[in-house]
Amino acid sequence: GLNKDQRLKSKKQIDRLFAKGNSFTVYPFRVLYQWAEPENAPVRFGVSVSKRIFKKAVDRNRLKRMTREAFRLQKEGLEKAVAAKGQGLELFFIYIHRGEPEFENLYAKAGSIIKKLIDGLNEDSKADT
């Protein structure tokens, strides 16, 4: 799983991310991200599922577990790219679809989000030089 250092749990950090972070959408997720000071982990990750859409906590928790697992299995490349830049990254996925997905779909979408973030990092690095 994701250990304590890799989870984005602090209300202050989450509020700051929502207020000042950048966002983009890769359906079924809205992704918020922000550069931060590198702490114990280069990438800190959080996930949210709407209570309005999924009434039962069992369904919300299952979706969050599947999303965290899909991210965990693919995060290595993103962590290396962020560590090479010498910064930290705070990342938050918000599930916005009404239906319950298959794990394979979540896995594919998490992979495309990570690829998009890595590509953005590489473009920023090229702009700096």
Short mmCIF file of N, CA, C and O in Angstrom, two decimals:
data_model
loop_
_atom_site.label_atom_id
_atom_site.label_comp_id
_atom_site.label_asym_id
_atom_site.label_seq_id
_atom_site.Cartn_x
_atom_site.Cartn_y
_atom_site.Cartn_z
N GLY A 1 0.81 -1.20 0.00
CA GLY A 1 0.00 0.00 0.00
C GLY A 1 0.85 1.25 0.00
O GLY A 1 2.06 1.20 -0.20
N LEU A 2 0.21 2.33 0.25
CA LEU A 2 0.91 3.61 0.38
C LEU A 2 1.16 3.83 1.87
O LEU A 2 0.23 3.78 2.67
N ASN A 3 2.42 4.06 2.23
CA ASN A 3 2.68 4.27 3.65
C ASN A 3 2.25 5.68 4.08
O ASN A 3 1.83 6.50 3.27
N LYS A 4 2.37 5.94 5.36
CA LYS A 4 1.86 7.18 5.94
C LYS A 4 2.48 8.43 5.30
O LYS A 4 1.80 9.44 5.09
N ASP A 5 3.76 8.35 4.98
CA ASP A 5 4.45 9.51 4.39
C ASP A 5 3.95 9.82 2.98
O ASP A 5 4.06 10.94 2.52
N GLN A 6 3.42 8.81 2.30
CA GLN A 6 3.00 8.99 0.92
C GLN A 6 1.55 9.41 0.77
O GLN A 6 1.10 9.69 -0.32
N ARG A 7 0.81 9.45 1.87
CA ARG A 7 -0.60 9.83 1.80
C ARG A 7 -0.77 11.31 2.11
O ARG A 7 -0.12 11.86 2.99
N LEU A 8 -1.68 11.93 1.41
CA LEU A 8 -2.01 13.33 1.63
C LEU A 8 -3.23 13.35 2.54
O LEU A 8 -4.34 13.06 2.10
N LYS A 9 -3.01 13.64 3.84
CA LYS A 9 -4.10 13.53 4.80
C LYS A 9 -4.37 14.82 5.57
O LYS A 9 -5.45 15.00 6.10
N SER A 10 -3.42 15.69 5.64
CA SER A 10 -3.55 16.92 6.42
C SER A 10 -4.60 17.84 5.81
O SER A 10 -4.56 18.14 4.62
N LYS A 11 -5.54 18.30 6.62
CA LYS A 11 -6.58 19.21 6.14
C LYS A 11 -5.96 20.49 5.58
O LYS A 11 -6.41 21.02 4.56
N LYS A 12 -4.91 21.01 6.24
CA LYS A 12 -4.22 22.21 5.77
C LYS A 12 -3.66 22.01 4.37
O LYS A 12 -3.82 22.86 3.49
N GLN A 13 -2.98 20.88 4.16
CA GLN A 13 -2.38 20.62 2.85
C GLN A 13 -3.44 20.45 1.78
O GLN A 13 -3.30 20.94 0.66
N ILE A 14 -4.52 19.75 2.10
CA ILE A 14 -5.59 19.52 1.14
C ILE A 14 -6.28 20.84 0.79
O ILE A 14 -6.55 21.13 -0.38
N ASP A 15 -6.55 21.67 1.81
CA ASP A 15 -7.18 22.97 1.55
C ASP A 15 -6.28 23.85 0.68
O ASP A 15 -6.76 24.53 -0.23
N ARG A 16 -4.98 23.84 0.95
CA ARG A 16 -4.03 24.63 0.15
C ARG A 16 -4.00 24.11 -1.29
O ARG A 16 -3.97 24.90 -2.24
N LEU A 17 -4.06 22.81 -1.45
CA LEU A 17 -4.07 22.21 -2.79
C LEU A 17 -5.30 22.62 -3.57
O LEU A 17 -5.23 22.98 -4.74
N PHE A 18 -6.48 22.62 -2.91
CA PHE A 18 -7.71 23.04 -3.58
C PHE A 18 -7.70 24.53 -3.90
O PHE A 18 -8.24 24.95 -4.91
N ALA A 19 -7.08 25.33 -3.05
CA ALA A 19 -7.06 26.78 -3.26
C ALA A 19 -6.05 27.21 -4.32
O ALA A 19 -6.34 28.07 -5.15
N LYS A 20 -4.85 26.61 -4.30
CA LYS A 20 -3.77 27.11 -5.15
C LYS A 20 -3.26 26.13 -6.18
O LYS A 20 -2.42 26.49 -7.00
N GLY A 21 -3.75 24.90 -6.15
CA GLY A 21 -3.23 23.87 -7.05
C GLY A 21 -3.75 23.99 -8.47
O GLY A 21 -4.71 24.69 -8.75
N ASN A 22 -3.09 23.30 -9.37
CA ASN A 22 -3.50 23.21 -10.76
C ASN A 22 -4.38 21.98 -10.92
O ASN A 22 -4.29 21.05 -10.12
N SER A 23 -5.20 21.97 -11.98
CA SER A 23 -6.05 20.80 -12.17
C SER A 23 -6.23 20.48 -13.64
O SER A 23 -6.05 21.34 -14.50
N PHE A 24 -6.56 19.24 -13.89
CA PHE A 24 -6.95 18.78 -15.22
C PHE A 24 -7.85 17.57 -15.04
O PHE A 24 -7.96 17.03 -13.94
N THR A 25 -8.52 17.16 -16.11
CA THR A 25 -9.44 16.05 -16.02
C THR A 25 -9.04 14.96 -16.99
O THR A 25 -8.76 15.22 -18.16
N VAL A 26 -8.97 13.75 -16.47
CA VAL A 26 -8.84 12.54 -17.28
C VAL A 26 -9.99 11.67 -16.79
O VAL A 26 -9.92 11.08 -15.73
N TYR A 27 -11.07 11.68 -17.58
CA TYR A 27 -12.29 11.03 -17.13
C TYR A 27 -12.02 9.58 -16.75
O TYR A 27 -11.35 8.89 -17.50
N PRO A 28 -12.41 9.11 -15.62
CA PRO A 28 -13.39 9.57 -14.64
C PRO A 28 -12.79 10.32 -13.44
O PRO A 28 -13.38 10.32 -12.36
N PHE A 29 -11.59 10.91 -13.59
CA PHE A 29 -10.97 11.61 -12.48
C PHE A 29 -10.76 13.09 -12.79
O PHE A 29 -10.46 13.45 -13.92
N ARG A 30 -10.89 13.90 -11.78
CA ARG A 30 -10.40 15.27 -11.81
C ARG A 30 -9.14 15.23 -10.95
O ARG A 30 -9.16 14.71 -9.83
N VAL A 31 -8.06 15.75 -11.45
CA VAL A 31 -6.77 15.66 -10.78
C VAL A 31 -6.32 17.04 -10.36
O VAL A 31 -6.28 17.96 -11.18
N LEU A 32 -6.00 17.19 -9.09
CA LEU A 32 -5.42 18.42 -8.57
C LEU A 32 -3.97 18.11 -8.20
O LEU A 32 -3.70 17.06 -7.61
N TYR A 33 -3.06 19.03 -8.54
CA TYR A 33 -1.66 18.81 -8.19
C TYR A 33 -0.99 20.14 -7.89
O TYR A 33 -1.44 21.19 -8.33
N GLN A 34 0.08 20.05 -7.11
CA GLN A 34 0.81 21.26 -6.73
C GLN A 34 2.22 20.86 -6.33
O GLN A 34 2.44 19.83 -5.69
N TRP A 35 3.17 21.68 -6.72
CA TRP A 35 4.55 21.46 -6.29
C TRP A 35 4.68 21.87 -4.84
O TRP A 35 4.08 22.85 -4.40
N ALA A 36 5.47 21.13 -4.10
CA ALA A 36 5.63 21.41 -2.68
C ALA A 36 7.07 21.14 -2.30
O ALA A 36 7.88 20.69 -3.10
N GLU A 37 7.37 21.38 -1.04
CA GLU A 37 8.69 21.05 -0.52
C GLU A 37 8.81 19.54 -0.43
O GLU A 37 7.89 18.87 0.01
N PRO A 38 9.97 18.99 -0.85
CA PRO A 38 10.12 17.54 -0.73
C PRO A 38 10.29 17.16 0.73
O PRO A 38 11.22 17.59 1.39
N GLU A 39 9.35 16.39 1.22
CA GLU A 39 9.42 15.96 2.62
C GLU A 39 9.97 14.54 2.64
O GLU A 39 10.95 14.26 1.98
N ASN A 40 9.35 13.65 3.37
CA ASN A 40 9.82 12.28 3.45
C ASN A 40 9.58 11.51 2.15
O ASN A 40 10.31 10.60 1.83
N ALA A 41 8.53 11.85 1.43
CA ALA A 41 8.21 11.17 0.18
C ALA A 41 8.13 12.21 -0.94
O ALA A 41 7.59 13.30 -0.73
N PRO A 42 8.64 11.90 -2.14
CA PRO A 42 8.59 12.88 -3.22
C PRO A 42 7.17 13.16 -3.71
O PRO A 42 6.86 14.26 -4.12
N VAL A 43 6.30 12.14 -3.65
CA VAL A 43 4.92 12.30 -4.10
C VAL A 43 3.97 11.94 -2.95
O VAL A 43 4.09 10.89 -2.34
N ARG A 44 3.05 12.87 -2.66
CA ARG A 44 2.02 12.62 -1.64
C ARG A 44 0.69 12.57 -2.36
O ARG A 44 0.39 13.44 -3.16
N PHE A 45 -0.13 11.55 -2.05
CA PHE A 45 -1.30 11.23 -2.84
C PHE A 45 -2.55 11.11 -1.96
O PHE A 45 -2.50 10.59 -0.86
N GLY A 46 -3.67 11.63 -2.48
CA GLY A 46 -4.97 11.48 -1.81
C GLY A 46 -6.04 11.19 -2.84
O GLY A 46 -5.87 11.46 -4.03
N VAL A 47 -7.16 10.66 -2.38
CA VAL A 47 -8.26 10.33 -3.29
C VAL A 47 -9.59 10.62 -2.59
O VAL A 47 -9.70 10.50 -1.38
N SER A 48 -10.57 11.04 -3.38
CA SER A 48 -11.89 11.37 -2.84
C SER A 48 -12.97 10.82 -3.77
O SER A 48 -12.83 10.85 -4.99
N VAL A 49 -14.05 10.34 -3.15
CA VAL A 49 -15.22 9.88 -3.89
C VAL A 49 -16.43 10.57 -3.26
O VAL A 49 -16.59 10.58 -2.04
N SER A 50 -17.30 11.11 -4.09
CA SER A 50 -18.42 11.91 -3.62
C SER A 50 -19.46 11.09 -2.86
O SER A 50 -19.93 10.05 -3.32
N LYS A 51 -19.84 11.62 -1.72
CA LYS A 51 -20.91 11.00 -0.93
C LYS A 51 -22.25 11.20 -1.60
O LYS A 51 -23.17 10.41 -1.44
N ARG A 52 -22.36 12.26 -2.38
CA ARG A 52 -23.62 12.54 -3.06
C ARG A 52 -23.89 11.51 -4.16
O ARG A 52 -25.03 11.12 -4.39
N ILE A 53 -22.84 11.06 -4.83
CA ILE A 53 -22.99 10.09 -5.91
C ILE A 53 -23.07 8.66 -5.37
O ILE A 53 -23.92 7.88 -5.77
N PHE A 54 -22.18 8.32 -4.44
CA PHE A 54 -22.15 6.98 -3.85
C PHE A 54 -22.61 7.08 -2.40
O PHE A 54 -21.85 7.46 -1.52
N LYS A 55 -23.86 6.73 -2.18
CA LYS A 55 -24.47 6.89 -0.86
C LYS A 55 -23.85 5.98 0.19
O LYS A 55 -23.70 6.35 1.34
N LYS A 56 -23.51 4.75 -0.20
CA LYS A 56 -23.01 3.76 0.76
C LYS A 56 -21.50 3.90 0.94
O LYS A 56 -20.75 3.91 -0.04
N ALA A 57 -21.07 3.94 2.21
CA ALA A 57 -19.65 4.06 2.51
C ALA A 57 -18.87 2.87 1.96
O ALA A 57 -17.71 3.02 1.55
N VAL A 58 -19.49 1.72 1.91
CA VAL A 58 -18.84 0.53 1.38
C VAL A 58 -18.41 0.76 -0.07
O VAL A 58 -17.29 0.42 -0.47
N ASP A 59 -19.29 1.35 -0.85
CA ASP A 59 -18.99 1.62 -2.26
C ASP A 59 -17.88 2.67 -2.40
O ASP A 59 -16.98 2.54 -3.22
N ARG A 60 -17.97 3.74 -1.60
CA ARG A 60 -16.95 4.79 -1.65
C ARG A 60 -15.58 4.22 -1.27
O ARG A 60 -14.57 4.49 -1.93
N ASN A 61 -15.54 3.46 -0.19
CA ASN A 61 -14.27 2.92 0.28
C ASN A 61 -13.67 1.94 -0.73
O ASN A 61 -12.45 1.92 -0.93
N ARG A 62 -14.51 1.15 -1.37
CA ARG A 62 -14.02 0.20 -2.38
C ARG A 62 -13.39 0.96 -3.55
O ARG A 62 -12.31 0.61 -4.02
N LEU A 63 -14.06 2.02 -4.01
CA LEU A 63 -13.52 2.83 -5.10
C LEU A 63 -12.19 3.48 -4.71
O LEU A 63 -11.25 3.53 -5.50
N LYS A 64 -12.11 3.98 -3.49
CA LYS A 64 -10.87 4.61 -3.03
C LYS A 64 -9.75 3.58 -2.94
O LYS A 64 -8.62 3.87 -3.34
N ARG A 65 -10.04 2.39 -2.44
CA ARG A 65 -9.03 1.34 -2.36
C ARG A 65 -8.53 0.96 -3.75
O ARG A 65 -7.32 0.81 -3.96
N MET A 66 -9.44 0.79 -4.68
CA MET A 66 -9.04 0.43 -6.04
C MET A 66 -8.21 1.53 -6.68
O MET A 66 -7.22 1.25 -7.37
N THR A 67 -8.58 2.78 -6.47
CA THR A 67 -7.83 3.91 -7.04
C THR A 67 -6.43 3.99 -6.44
O THR A 67 -5.45 4.18 -7.16
N ARG A 68 -6.33 3.84 -5.12
CA ARG A 68 -5.02 3.87 -4.47
C ARG A 68 -4.13 2.74 -4.99
O ARG A 68 -2.94 2.94 -5.23
N GLU A 69 -4.70 1.56 -5.18
CA GLU A 69 -3.92 0.43 -5.67
C GLU A 69 -3.47 0.67 -7.11
O GLU A 69 -2.33 0.38 -7.46
N ALA A 70 -4.35 1.19 -7.95
CA ALA A 70 -3.99 1.49 -9.33
C ALA A 70 -2.84 2.51 -9.38
O ALA A 70 -1.91 2.38 -10.18
N PHE A 71 -2.89 3.51 -8.50
CA PHE A 71 -1.83 4.51 -8.44
C PHE A 71 -0.54 3.89 -7.91
O PHE A 71 0.54 4.10 -8.46
N ARG A 72 -0.64 3.11 -6.84
CA ARG A 72 0.53 2.53 -6.19
C ARG A 72 1.33 1.64 -7.16
O ARG A 72 2.55 1.67 -7.17
N LEU A 73 0.63 0.90 -7.98
CA LEU A 73 1.29 -0.02 -8.90
C LEU A 73 2.07 0.71 -10.00
O LEU A 73 2.97 0.12 -10.60
N GLN A 74 1.77 1.98 -10.24
CA GLN A 74 2.37 2.70 -11.37
C GLN A 74 3.16 3.94 -10.97
O GLN A 74 3.66 4.65 -11.82
N LYS A 75 3.29 4.22 -9.69
CA LYS A 75 3.85 5.50 -9.24
C LYS A 75 5.37 5.62 -9.35
O LYS A 75 5.90 6.71 -9.28
N GLU A 76 6.06 4.52 -9.57
CA GLU A 76 7.52 4.53 -9.51
C GLU A 76 8.16 5.52 -10.49
O GLU A 76 9.06 6.28 -10.12
N GLY A 77 7.69 5.54 -11.73
CA GLY A 77 8.24 6.47 -12.72
C GLY A 77 8.02 7.92 -12.34
O GLY A 77 8.89 8.76 -12.52
N LEU A 78 6.84 8.21 -11.79
CA LEU A 78 6.52 9.57 -11.36
C LEU A 78 7.42 9.98 -10.20
O LEU A 78 7.94 11.09 -10.17
N GLU A 79 7.63 9.08 -9.25
CA GLU A 79 8.48 9.39 -8.10
C GLU A 79 9.91 9.70 -8.55
O GLU A 79 10.54 10.62 -8.06
N LYS A 80 10.42 8.92 -9.51
CA LYS A 80 11.78 9.15 -10.00
C LYS A 80 11.88 10.51 -10.70
O LYS A 80 12.84 11.25 -10.50
N ALA A 81 10.88 10.84 -11.51
CA ALA A 81 10.90 12.12 -12.24
C ALA A 81 10.82 13.30 -11.27
O ALA A 81 11.51 14.30 -11.44
N VAL A 82 9.98 13.19 -10.25
CA VAL A 82 9.83 14.27 -9.27
C VAL A 82 11.10 14.41 -8.44
O VAL A 82 11.57 15.52 -8.18
N ALA A 83 11.68 13.29 -8.02
CA ALA A 83 12.90 13.32 -7.21
C ALA A 83 14.05 13.92 -8.02
O ALA A 83 14.88 14.67 -7.48
N ALA A 84 14.11 13.63 -9.31
CA ALA A 84 15.16 14.18 -10.16
C ALA A 84 15.04 15.70 -10.27
O ALA A 84 16.04 16.40 -10.41
N LYS A 85 13.83 16.21 -10.19
CA LYS A 85 13.62 17.65 -10.25
C LYS A 85 13.95 18.32 -8.91
O LYS A 85 14.15 19.52 -8.84
N GLY A 86 14.01 17.52 -7.84
CA GLY A 86 14.37 18.05 -6.53
C GLY A 86 13.23 18.74 -5.82
O GLY A 86 13.45 19.57 -4.94
N GLN A 87 12.01 18.43 -6.20
CA GLN A 87 10.84 19.01 -5.54
C GLN A 87 9.92 17.89 -5.08
O GLN A 87 10.16 16.73 -5.34
N GLY A 88 8.85 18.28 -4.39
CA GLY A 88 7.83 17.33 -4.01
C GLY A 88 6.56 17.63 -4.79
O GLY A 88 6.39 18.72 -5.33
N LEU A 89 5.69 16.64 -4.87
CA LEU A 89 4.44 16.80 -5.60
C LEU A 89 3.29 16.33 -4.72
O LEU A 89 3.34 15.24 -4.15
N GLU A 90 2.29 17.19 -4.57
CA GLU A 90 1.06 16.80 -3.87
C GLU A 90 0.03 16.55 -4.96
O GLU A 90 -0.17 17.37 -5.85
N LEU A 91 -0.65 15.41 -4.87
CA LEU A 91 -1.53 14.95 -5.93
C LEU A 91 -2.82 14.44 -5.32
O LEU A 91 -2.80 13.73 -4.32
N PHE A 92 -3.96 14.82 -5.91
CA PHE A 92 -5.26 14.42 -5.37
C PHE A 92 -6.19 14.03 -6.51
O PHE A 92 -6.36 14.81 -7.45
N PHE A 93 -6.74 12.83 -6.45
CA PHE A 93 -7.69 12.34 -7.46
C PHE A 93 -9.10 12.48 -6.90
O PHE A 93 -9.37 12.05 -5.79
N ILE A 94 -10.01 13.05 -7.69
CA ILE A 94 -11.42 13.12 -7.32
C ILE A 94 -12.19 12.31 -8.35
O ILE A 94 -12.13 12.62 -9.55
N TYR A 95 -12.91 11.30 -7.91
CA TYR A 95 -13.67 10.45 -8.82
C TYR A 95 -14.98 11.17 -9.15
O TYR A 95 -15.75 11.50 -8.26
N ILE A 96 -15.25 11.40 -10.45
CA ILE A 96 -16.40 12.22 -10.84
C ILE A 96 -17.45 11.46 -11.65
O ILE A 96 -18.48 12.03 -11.99
N HIS A 97 -17.21 10.20 -11.94
CA HIS A 97 -18.15 9.40 -12.73
C HIS A 97 -19.25 8.84 -11.83
O HIS A 97 -19.04 8.62 -10.66
N ARG A 98 -20.43 8.61 -12.37
CA ARG A 98 -21.55 8.09 -11.57
C ARG A 98 -21.55 6.57 -11.46
O ARG A 98 -22.07 6.03 -10.52
N GLY A 99 -20.98 5.89 -12.42
CA GLY A 99 -20.98 4.43 -12.40
C GLY A 99 -19.76 3.88 -11.69
O GLY A 99 -18.75 4.55 -11.52
N GLU A 100 -19.86 2.61 -11.30
CA GLU A 100 -18.72 1.97 -10.64
C GLU A 100 -17.87 1.27 -11.70
O GLU A 100 -18.37 0.44 -12.44
N PRO A 101 -16.58 1.59 -11.78
CA PRO A 101 -15.74 1.07 -12.86
C PRO A 101 -15.11 -0.28 -12.52
O PRO A 101 -15.12 -0.72 -11.38
N GLU A 102 -14.52 -0.88 -13.53
CA GLU A 102 -13.70 -2.06 -13.36
C GLU A 102 -12.29 -1.59 -12.97
O GLU A 102 -11.88 -0.48 -13.32
N PHE A 103 -11.56 -2.45 -12.27
CA PHE A 103 -10.21 -2.10 -11.85
C PHE A 103 -9.32 -1.80 -13.06
O PHE A 103 -8.50 -0.88 -13.02
N GLU A 104 -9.48 -2.56 -14.14
CA GLU A 104 -8.64 -2.36 -15.33
C GLU A 104 -8.79 -0.95 -15.89
O GLU A 104 -7.83 -0.35 -16.35
N ASN A 105 -10.02 -0.43 -15.85
CA ASN A 105 -10.27 0.93 -16.33
C ASN A 105 -9.57 1.96 -15.43
O ASN A 105 -8.93 2.90 -15.91
N LEU A 106 -9.70 1.78 -14.11
CA LEU A 106 -9.03 2.69 -13.17
C LEU A 106 -7.51 2.63 -13.36
O LEU A 106 -6.83 3.66 -13.33
N TYR A 107 -6.99 1.42 -13.55
CA TYR A 107 -5.56 1.23 -13.74
C TYR A 107 -5.08 1.99 -14.98
O TYR A 107 -4.07 2.70 -14.94
N ALA A 108 -5.82 1.85 -16.07
CA ALA A 108 -5.45 2.52 -17.31
C ALA A 108 -5.50 4.05 -17.16
O ALA A 108 -4.60 4.77 -17.63
N LYS A 109 -6.54 4.55 -16.52
CA LYS A 109 -6.68 6.00 -16.36
C LYS A 109 -5.61 6.55 -15.42
O LYS A 109 -5.06 7.64 -15.66
N ALA A 110 -5.30 5.83 -14.34
CA ALA A 110 -4.23 6.28 -13.44
C ALA A 110 -2.90 6.31 -14.18
O ALA A 110 -2.10 7.24 -14.01
N GLY A 111 -2.67 5.34 -15.05
CA GLY A 111 -1.45 5.33 -15.86
C GLY A 111 -1.36 6.52 -16.79
O GLY A 111 -0.30 7.12 -16.95
N SER A 112 -2.49 6.88 -17.42
CA SER A 112 -2.46 8.03 -18.33
C SER A 112 -2.27 9.34 -17.55
O SER A 112 -1.61 10.26 -18.05
N ILE A 113 -2.81 9.42 -16.34
CA ILE A 113 -2.60 10.61 -15.51
C ILE A 113 -1.12 10.73 -15.14
O ILE A 113 -0.52 11.82 -15.24
N ILE A 114 -0.53 9.63 -14.72
CA ILE A 114 0.89 9.64 -14.35
C ILE A 114 1.74 10.02 -15.55
O ILE A 114 2.67 10.82 -15.44
N LYS A 115 1.43 9.47 -16.72
CA LYS A 115 2.18 9.80 -17.93
C LYS A 115 2.06 11.30 -18.25
O LYS A 115 3.04 11.95 -18.59
N LYS A 116 0.86 11.83 -18.10
CA LYS A 116 0.65 13.26 -18.37
C LYS A 116 1.47 14.12 -17.40
O LYS A 116 2.07 15.12 -17.81
N LEU A 117 1.52 13.74 -16.13
CA LEU A 117 2.32 14.49 -15.16
C LEU A 117 3.80 14.40 -15.46
O LEU A 117 4.53 15.40 -15.37
N ILE A 118 4.29 13.21 -15.84
CA ILE A 118 5.71 13.05 -16.18
C ILE A 118 6.05 13.88 -17.42
O ILE A 118 7.09 14.55 -17.46
N ASP A 119 5.17 13.86 -18.42
CA ASP A 119 5.40 14.68 -19.62
C ASP A 119 5.44 16.17 -19.27
O ASP A 119 6.27 16.91 -19.79
N GLY A 120 4.56 16.60 -18.36
CA GLY A 120 4.57 17.98 -17.91
C GLY A 120 5.86 18.34 -17.19
O GLY A 120 6.41 19.43 -17.35
N LEU A 121 6.38 17.40 -16.41
CA LEU A 121 7.66 17.61 -15.72
C LEU A 121 8.79 17.77 -16.72
O LEU A 121 9.64 18.65 -16.58
N ASN A 122 8.80 16.91 -17.74
CA ASN A 122 9.86 16.98 -18.73
C ASN A 122 9.81 18.28 -19.52
O ASN A 122 10.83 18.84 -19.85
N GLU A 123 8.60 18.77 -19.82
CA GLU A 123 8.47 20.04 -20.52
C GLU A 123 8.95 21.20 -19.65
O GLU A 123 9.60 22.11 -20.14
N ASP A 124 8.64 21.14 -18.34
CA ASP A 124 9.12 22.17 -17.43
C ASP A 124 10.64 22.17 -17.35
O ASP A 124 11.26 23.22 -17.31
N SER A 125 11.24 20.98 -17.34
CA SER A 125 12.69 20.89 -17.28
C SER A 125 13.33 21.48 -18.52
O SER A 125 14.35 22.15 -18.46
N LYS A 126 12.73 21.23 -19.70
CA LYS A 126 13.26 21.79 -20.94
C LYS A 126 13.13 23.31 -20.96
O LYS A 126 13.99 24.01 -21.47
N ALA A 127 12.05 23.83 -20.40
CA ALA A 127 11.83 25.28 -20.37
C ALA A 127 12.83 25.97 -19.44
O ALA A 127 13.20 27.11 -19.66
N ASP A 128 13.27 25.25 -18.40
CA ASP A 128 14.22 25.82 -17.43
C ASP A 128 15.62 25.96 -18.01
O ASP A 128 16.38 26.80 -17.59
N THR A 129 15.95 25.12 -18.99
CA THR A 129 17.32 25.15 -19.52
C THR A 129 17.48 26.12 -20.65
O THR A 129 16.67 26.74 -21.15
#
